PDB file of C-alpha atoms and ligand atoms in Angstrom:
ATOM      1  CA  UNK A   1      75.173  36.820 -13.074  1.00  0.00           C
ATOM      2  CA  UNK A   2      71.475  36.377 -12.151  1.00  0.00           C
ATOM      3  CA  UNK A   3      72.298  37.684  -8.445  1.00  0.00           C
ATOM      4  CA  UNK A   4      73.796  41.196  -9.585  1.00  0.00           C
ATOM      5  CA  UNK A   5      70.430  41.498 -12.344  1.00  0.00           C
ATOM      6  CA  UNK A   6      68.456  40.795  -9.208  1.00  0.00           C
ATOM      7  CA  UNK A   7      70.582  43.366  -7.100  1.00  0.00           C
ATOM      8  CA  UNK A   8      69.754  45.637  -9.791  1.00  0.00           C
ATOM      9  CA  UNK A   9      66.200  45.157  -9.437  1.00  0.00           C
ATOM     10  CA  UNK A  10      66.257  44.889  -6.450  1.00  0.00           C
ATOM     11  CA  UNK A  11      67.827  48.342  -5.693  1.00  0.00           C
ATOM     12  CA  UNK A  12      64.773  49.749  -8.226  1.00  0.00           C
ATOM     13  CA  UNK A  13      62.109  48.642  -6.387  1.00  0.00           C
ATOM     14  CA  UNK A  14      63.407  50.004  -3.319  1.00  0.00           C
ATOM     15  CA  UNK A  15      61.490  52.935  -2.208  1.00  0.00           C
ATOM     16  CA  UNK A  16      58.848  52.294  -4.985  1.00  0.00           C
ATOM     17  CA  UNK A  17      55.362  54.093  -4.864  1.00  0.00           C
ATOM     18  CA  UNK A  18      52.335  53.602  -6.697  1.00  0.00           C
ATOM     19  CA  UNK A  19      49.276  55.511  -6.643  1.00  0.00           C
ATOM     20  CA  UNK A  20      46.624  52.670  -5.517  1.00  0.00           C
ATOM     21  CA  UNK A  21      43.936  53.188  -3.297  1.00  0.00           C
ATOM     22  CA  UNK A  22      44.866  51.471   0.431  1.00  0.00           C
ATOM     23  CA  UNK A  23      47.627  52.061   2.398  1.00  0.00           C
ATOM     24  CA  UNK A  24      51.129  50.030   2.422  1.00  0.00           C
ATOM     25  CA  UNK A  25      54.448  49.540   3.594  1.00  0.00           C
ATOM     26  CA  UNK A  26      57.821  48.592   2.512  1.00  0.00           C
ATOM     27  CA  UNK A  27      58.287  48.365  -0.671  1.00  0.00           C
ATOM     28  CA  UNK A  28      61.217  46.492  -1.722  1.00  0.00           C
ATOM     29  CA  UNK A  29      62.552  45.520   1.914  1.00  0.00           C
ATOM     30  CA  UNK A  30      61.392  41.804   1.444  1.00  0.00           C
ATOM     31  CA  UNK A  31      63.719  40.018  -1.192  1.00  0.00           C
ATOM     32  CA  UNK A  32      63.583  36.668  -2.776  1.00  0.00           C
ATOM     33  CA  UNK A  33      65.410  33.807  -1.147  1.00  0.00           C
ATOM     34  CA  UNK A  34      66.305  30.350  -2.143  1.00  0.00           C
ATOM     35  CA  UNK A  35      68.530  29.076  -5.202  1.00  0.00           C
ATOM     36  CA  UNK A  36      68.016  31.633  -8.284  1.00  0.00           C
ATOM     37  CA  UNK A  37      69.217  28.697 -10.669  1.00  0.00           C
ATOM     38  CA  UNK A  38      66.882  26.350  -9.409  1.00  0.00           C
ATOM     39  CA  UNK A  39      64.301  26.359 -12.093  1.00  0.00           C
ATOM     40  CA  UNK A  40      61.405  26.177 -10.035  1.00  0.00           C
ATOM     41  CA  UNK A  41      60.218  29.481  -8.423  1.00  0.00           C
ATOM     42  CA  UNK A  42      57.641  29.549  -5.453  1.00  0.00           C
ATOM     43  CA  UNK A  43      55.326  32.732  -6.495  1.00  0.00           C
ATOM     44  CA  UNK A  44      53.548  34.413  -3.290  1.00  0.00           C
ATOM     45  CA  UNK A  45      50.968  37.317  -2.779  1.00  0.00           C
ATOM     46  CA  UNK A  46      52.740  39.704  -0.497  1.00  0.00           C
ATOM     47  CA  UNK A  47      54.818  39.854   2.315  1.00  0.00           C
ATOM     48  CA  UNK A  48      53.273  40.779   5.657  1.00  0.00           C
ATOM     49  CA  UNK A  49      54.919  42.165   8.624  1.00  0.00           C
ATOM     50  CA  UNK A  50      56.938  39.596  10.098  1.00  0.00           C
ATOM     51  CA  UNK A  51      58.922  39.379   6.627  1.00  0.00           C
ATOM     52  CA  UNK A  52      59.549  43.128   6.169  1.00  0.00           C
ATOM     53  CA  UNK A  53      61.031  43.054   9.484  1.00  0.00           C
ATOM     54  CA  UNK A  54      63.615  40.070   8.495  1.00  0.00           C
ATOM     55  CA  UNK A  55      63.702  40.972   5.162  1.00  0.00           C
ATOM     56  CA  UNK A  56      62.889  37.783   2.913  1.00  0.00           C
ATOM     57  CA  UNK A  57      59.415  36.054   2.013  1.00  0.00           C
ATOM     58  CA  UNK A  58      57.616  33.670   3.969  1.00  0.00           C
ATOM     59  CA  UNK A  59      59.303  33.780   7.381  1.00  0.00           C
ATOM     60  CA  UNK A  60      56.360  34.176   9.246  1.00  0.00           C
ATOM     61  CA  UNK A  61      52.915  31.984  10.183  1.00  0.00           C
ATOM     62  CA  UNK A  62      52.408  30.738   6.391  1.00  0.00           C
ATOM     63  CA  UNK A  63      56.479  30.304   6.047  1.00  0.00           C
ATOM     64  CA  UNK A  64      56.591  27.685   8.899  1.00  0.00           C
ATOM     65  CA  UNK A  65      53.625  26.143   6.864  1.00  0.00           C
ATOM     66  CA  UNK A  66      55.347  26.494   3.442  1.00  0.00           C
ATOM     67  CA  UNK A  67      58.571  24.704   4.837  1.00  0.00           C
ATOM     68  CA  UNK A  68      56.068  21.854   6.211  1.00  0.00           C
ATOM     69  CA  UNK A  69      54.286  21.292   2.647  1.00  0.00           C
ATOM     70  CA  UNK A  70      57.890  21.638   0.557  1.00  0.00           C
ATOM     71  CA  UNK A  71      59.148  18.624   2.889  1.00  0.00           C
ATOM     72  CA  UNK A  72      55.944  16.706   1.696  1.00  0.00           C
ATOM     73  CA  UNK A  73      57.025  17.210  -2.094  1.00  0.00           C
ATOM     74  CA  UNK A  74      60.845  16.700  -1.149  1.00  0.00           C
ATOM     75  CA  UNK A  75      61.969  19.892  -1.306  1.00  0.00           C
ATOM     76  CA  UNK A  76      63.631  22.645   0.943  1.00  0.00           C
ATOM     77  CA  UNK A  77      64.303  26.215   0.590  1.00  0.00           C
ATOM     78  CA  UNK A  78      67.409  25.630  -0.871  1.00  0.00           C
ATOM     79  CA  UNK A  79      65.964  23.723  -4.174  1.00  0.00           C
ATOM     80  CA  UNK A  80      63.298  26.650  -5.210  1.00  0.00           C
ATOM     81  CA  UNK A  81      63.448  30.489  -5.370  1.00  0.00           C
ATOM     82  CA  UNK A  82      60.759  32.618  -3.833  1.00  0.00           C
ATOM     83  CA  UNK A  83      58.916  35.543  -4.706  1.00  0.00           C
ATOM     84  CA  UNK A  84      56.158  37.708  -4.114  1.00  0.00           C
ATOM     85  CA  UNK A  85      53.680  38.961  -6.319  1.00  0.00           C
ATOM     86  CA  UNK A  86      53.258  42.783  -4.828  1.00  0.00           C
ATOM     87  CA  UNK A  87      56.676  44.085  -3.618  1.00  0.00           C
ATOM     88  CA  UNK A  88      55.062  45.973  -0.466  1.00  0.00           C
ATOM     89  CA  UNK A  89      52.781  45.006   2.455  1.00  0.00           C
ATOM     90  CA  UNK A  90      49.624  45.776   1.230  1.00  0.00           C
ATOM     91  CA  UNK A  91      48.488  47.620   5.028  1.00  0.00           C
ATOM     92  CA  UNK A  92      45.026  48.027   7.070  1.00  0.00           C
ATOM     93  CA  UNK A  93      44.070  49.904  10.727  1.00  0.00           C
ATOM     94  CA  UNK A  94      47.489  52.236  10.240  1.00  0.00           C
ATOM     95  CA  UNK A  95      49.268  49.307   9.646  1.00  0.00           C
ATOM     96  CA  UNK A  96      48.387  46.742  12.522  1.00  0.00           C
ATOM     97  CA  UNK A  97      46.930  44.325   9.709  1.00  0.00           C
ATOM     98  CA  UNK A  98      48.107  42.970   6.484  1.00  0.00           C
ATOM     99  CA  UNK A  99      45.698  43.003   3.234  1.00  0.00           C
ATOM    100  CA  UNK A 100      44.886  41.394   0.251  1.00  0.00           C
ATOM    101  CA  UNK A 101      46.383  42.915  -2.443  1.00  0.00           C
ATOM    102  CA  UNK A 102      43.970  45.432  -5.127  1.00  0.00           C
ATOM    103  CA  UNK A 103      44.275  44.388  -8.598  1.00  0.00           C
ATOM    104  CA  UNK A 104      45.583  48.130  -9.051  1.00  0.00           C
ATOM    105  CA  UNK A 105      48.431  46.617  -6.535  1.00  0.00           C
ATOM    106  CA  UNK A 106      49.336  43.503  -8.898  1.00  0.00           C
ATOM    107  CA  UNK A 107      49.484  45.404 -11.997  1.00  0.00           C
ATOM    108  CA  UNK A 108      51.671  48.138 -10.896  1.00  0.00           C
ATOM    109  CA  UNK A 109      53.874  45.611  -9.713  1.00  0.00           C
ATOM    110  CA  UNK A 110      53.805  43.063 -12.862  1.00  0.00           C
ATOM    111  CA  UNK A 111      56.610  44.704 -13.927  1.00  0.00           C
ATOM    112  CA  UNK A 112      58.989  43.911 -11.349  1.00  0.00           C
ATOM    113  CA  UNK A 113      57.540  40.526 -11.464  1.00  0.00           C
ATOM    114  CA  UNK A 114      58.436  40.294 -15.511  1.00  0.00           C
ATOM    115  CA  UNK A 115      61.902  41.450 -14.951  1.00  0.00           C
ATOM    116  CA  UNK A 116      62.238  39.040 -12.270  1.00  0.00           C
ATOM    117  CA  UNK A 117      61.048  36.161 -14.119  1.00  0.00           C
ATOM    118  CA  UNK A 118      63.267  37.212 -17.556  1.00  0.00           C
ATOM    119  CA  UNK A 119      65.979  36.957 -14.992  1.00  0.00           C
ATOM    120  CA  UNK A 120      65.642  34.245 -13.730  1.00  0.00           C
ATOM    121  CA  UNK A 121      63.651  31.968 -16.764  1.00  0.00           C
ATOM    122  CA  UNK A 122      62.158  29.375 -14.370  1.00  0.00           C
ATOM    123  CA  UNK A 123      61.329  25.955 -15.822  1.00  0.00           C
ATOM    124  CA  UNK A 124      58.325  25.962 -13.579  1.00  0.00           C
ATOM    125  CA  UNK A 125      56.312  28.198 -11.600  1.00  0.00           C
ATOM    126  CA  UNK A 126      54.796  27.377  -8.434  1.00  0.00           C
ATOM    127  CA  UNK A 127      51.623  29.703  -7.962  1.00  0.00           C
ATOM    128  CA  UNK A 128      50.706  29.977  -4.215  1.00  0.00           C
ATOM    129  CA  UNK A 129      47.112  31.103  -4.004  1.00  0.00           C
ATOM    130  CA  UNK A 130      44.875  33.273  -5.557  1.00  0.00           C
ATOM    131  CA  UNK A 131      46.774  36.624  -6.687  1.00  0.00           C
ATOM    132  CA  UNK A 132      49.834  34.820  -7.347  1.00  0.00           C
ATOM    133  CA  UNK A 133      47.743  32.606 -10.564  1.00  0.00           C
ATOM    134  CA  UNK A 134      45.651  36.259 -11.297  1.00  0.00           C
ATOM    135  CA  UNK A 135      49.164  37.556 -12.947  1.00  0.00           C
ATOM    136  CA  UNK A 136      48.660  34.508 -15.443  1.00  0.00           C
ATOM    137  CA  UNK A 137      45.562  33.844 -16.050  1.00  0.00           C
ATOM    138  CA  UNK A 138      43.885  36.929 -15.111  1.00  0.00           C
ATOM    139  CA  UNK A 139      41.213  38.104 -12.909  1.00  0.00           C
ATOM    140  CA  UNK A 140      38.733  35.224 -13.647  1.00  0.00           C
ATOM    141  CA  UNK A 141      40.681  32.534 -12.903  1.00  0.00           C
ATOM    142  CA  UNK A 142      40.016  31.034  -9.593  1.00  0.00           C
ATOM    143  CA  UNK A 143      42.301  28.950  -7.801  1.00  0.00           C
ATOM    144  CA  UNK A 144      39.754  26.089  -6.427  1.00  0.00           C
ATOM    145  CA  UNK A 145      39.434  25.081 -10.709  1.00  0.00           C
ATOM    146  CA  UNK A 146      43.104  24.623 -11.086  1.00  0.00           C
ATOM    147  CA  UNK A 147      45.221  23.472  -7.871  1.00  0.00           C
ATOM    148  CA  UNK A 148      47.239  20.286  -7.992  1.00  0.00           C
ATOM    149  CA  UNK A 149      48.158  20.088 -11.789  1.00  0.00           C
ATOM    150  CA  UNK A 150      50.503  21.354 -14.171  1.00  0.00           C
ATOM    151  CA  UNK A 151      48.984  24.372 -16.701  1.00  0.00           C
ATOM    152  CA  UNK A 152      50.751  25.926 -19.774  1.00  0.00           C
ATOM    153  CA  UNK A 153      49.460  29.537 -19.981  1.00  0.00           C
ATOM    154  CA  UNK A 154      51.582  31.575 -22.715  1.00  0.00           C
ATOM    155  CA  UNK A 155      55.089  31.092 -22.155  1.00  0.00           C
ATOM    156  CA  UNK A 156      55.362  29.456 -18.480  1.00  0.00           C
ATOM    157  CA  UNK A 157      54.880  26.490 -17.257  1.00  0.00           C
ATOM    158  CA  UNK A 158      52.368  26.455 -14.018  1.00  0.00           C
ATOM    159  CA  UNK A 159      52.074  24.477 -11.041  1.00  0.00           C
ATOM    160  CA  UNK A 160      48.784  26.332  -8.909  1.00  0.00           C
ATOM    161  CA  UNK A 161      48.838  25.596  -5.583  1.00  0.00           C
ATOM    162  CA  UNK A 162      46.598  26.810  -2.652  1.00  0.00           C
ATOM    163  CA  UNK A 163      48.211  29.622  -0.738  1.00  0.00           C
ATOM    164  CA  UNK A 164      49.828  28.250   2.699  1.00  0.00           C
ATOM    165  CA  UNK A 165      47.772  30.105   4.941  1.00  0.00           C
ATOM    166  CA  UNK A 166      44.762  29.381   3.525  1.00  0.00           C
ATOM    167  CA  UNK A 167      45.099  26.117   5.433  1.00  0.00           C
ATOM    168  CA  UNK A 168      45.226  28.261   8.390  1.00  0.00           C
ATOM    169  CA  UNK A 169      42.157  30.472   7.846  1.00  0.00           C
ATOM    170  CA  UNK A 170      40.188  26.953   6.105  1.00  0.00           C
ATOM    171  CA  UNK A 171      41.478  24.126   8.070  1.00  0.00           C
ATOM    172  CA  UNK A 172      39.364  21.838   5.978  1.00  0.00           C
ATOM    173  CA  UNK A 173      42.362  22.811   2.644  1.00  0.00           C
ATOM    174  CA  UNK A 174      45.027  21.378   4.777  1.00  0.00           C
ATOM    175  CA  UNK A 175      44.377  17.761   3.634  1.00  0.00           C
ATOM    176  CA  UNK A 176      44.282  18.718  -0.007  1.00  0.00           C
ATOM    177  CA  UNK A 177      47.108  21.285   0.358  1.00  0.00           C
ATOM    178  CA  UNK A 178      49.236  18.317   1.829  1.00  0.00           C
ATOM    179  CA  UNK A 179      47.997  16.366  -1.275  1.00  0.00           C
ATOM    180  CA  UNK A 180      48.958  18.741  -3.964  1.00  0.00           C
ATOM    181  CA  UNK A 181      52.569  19.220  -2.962  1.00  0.00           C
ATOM    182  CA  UNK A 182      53.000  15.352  -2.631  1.00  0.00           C
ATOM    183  CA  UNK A 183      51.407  15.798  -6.167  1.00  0.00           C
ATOM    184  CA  UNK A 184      53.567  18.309  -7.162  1.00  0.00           C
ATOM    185  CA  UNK A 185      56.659  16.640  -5.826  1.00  0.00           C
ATOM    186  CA  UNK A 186      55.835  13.483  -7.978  1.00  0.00           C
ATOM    187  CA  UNK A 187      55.420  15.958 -11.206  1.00  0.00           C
ATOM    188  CA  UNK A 188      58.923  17.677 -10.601  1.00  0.00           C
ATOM    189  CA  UNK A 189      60.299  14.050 -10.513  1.00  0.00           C
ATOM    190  CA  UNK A 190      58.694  12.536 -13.213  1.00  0.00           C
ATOM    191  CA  UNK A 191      59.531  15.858 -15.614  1.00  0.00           C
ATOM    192  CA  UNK A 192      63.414  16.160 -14.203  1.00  0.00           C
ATOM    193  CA  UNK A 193      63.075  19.441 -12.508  1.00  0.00           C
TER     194      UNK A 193
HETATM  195  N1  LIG B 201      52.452  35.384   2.296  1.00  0.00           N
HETATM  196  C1  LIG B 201      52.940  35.625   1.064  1.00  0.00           C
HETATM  197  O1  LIG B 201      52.240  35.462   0.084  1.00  0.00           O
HETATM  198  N2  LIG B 201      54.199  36.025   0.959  1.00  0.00           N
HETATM  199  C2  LIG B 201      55.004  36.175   1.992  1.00  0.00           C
HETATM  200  O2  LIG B 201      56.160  36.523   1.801  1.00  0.00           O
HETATM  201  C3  LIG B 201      54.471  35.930   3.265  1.00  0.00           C
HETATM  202  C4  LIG B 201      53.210  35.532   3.396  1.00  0.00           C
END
């Protein structure tokens, strides 16, 4: 049921072009992956080259580090759903580089993101970084204020987390990024998720 909704979607965002500044590729060749009826999604920024070659979010340099942290809060792919914020690979230098998304970028693609999420109704959402807590709280919220603990905001239930690679590009997160997914491990277990 979810999987031919997400199909759908899937199949609509294909191909999709929006008119913000910057240059991108892709759109709709990365998919989700994981276990739609999980209940708890994993919410990214964007997927970079190495997942629009293989087709699926976080495969490359801050995948291996997302499948290191999940172990640390007892989970595996298999027990979340995951899913970018922008669609495409936000681009720089004729494509060599990957990009942070524009906030022109995350609104034009909030609306795949809402159809995804009335899909898939997650019990929890896992933010990872920066743009992925933006489509919540909006542009002032700032993810060094809110990592490691649970935050209602309108319907959904949050979990913020710093984004995976930012213990690559900050090696001085790593200890509290390790610490926030043994904190958000202990959450998921103590509210039955
Ligand atoms: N970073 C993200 O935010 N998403 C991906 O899919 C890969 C890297």
């Amino acid at each position: 049921m979810k999987e031919k909704a997400l199909e759908d979607l899937y199949r609509r965002v294909y191909g999709c072009r929006c008119d913000c500044p910057g240059e991108r590729e892709g759109a709709g060749l990365v998919r989700d992956c994981g276990n739609p009826d999980a209940g708890i999604i994993f919410l990214g920024e964007a997927p970079g080259g190495e997942e629009i070659r293989r087709g699926m979010p976080f495969v490359g340099q801050a995948g291996r580090k997302l499948e290191e942290y999940l172990k640390l809060a007892g989970l595996g792919r298999r027990d979340v759903f995951i899913i970018n914020t922008v669609k495409c690979r936000p681009t720089r230098n004729n494509g060599r580089a990957n990009r942070k998304p524009g906030i022109c970028e995350i609104k034009s693609c909030a609306r795949w993101l809402q159809e995804e999420l009335k899909i898939l109704s997650p019990g929890v959402i896992v933010t990872l970084g920066d743009v992925a807590l933006k489509n919540f709280g909006g542009n002032k919220i700032q993810i060094g204020n809110y990592h490691g603990q649970p935050l209602v905001m309108g319907q959904f239930k949050l979990f913020p987390l710093y984004h995976p690679a930012a213990a690559i590009y900050r090696p001085a997160l790593e200890e509290v990024i390790r610490q926030d997914f043994v904190k958000l491990g202990q959450w998921l277990r103590e509210n039955a998720y």
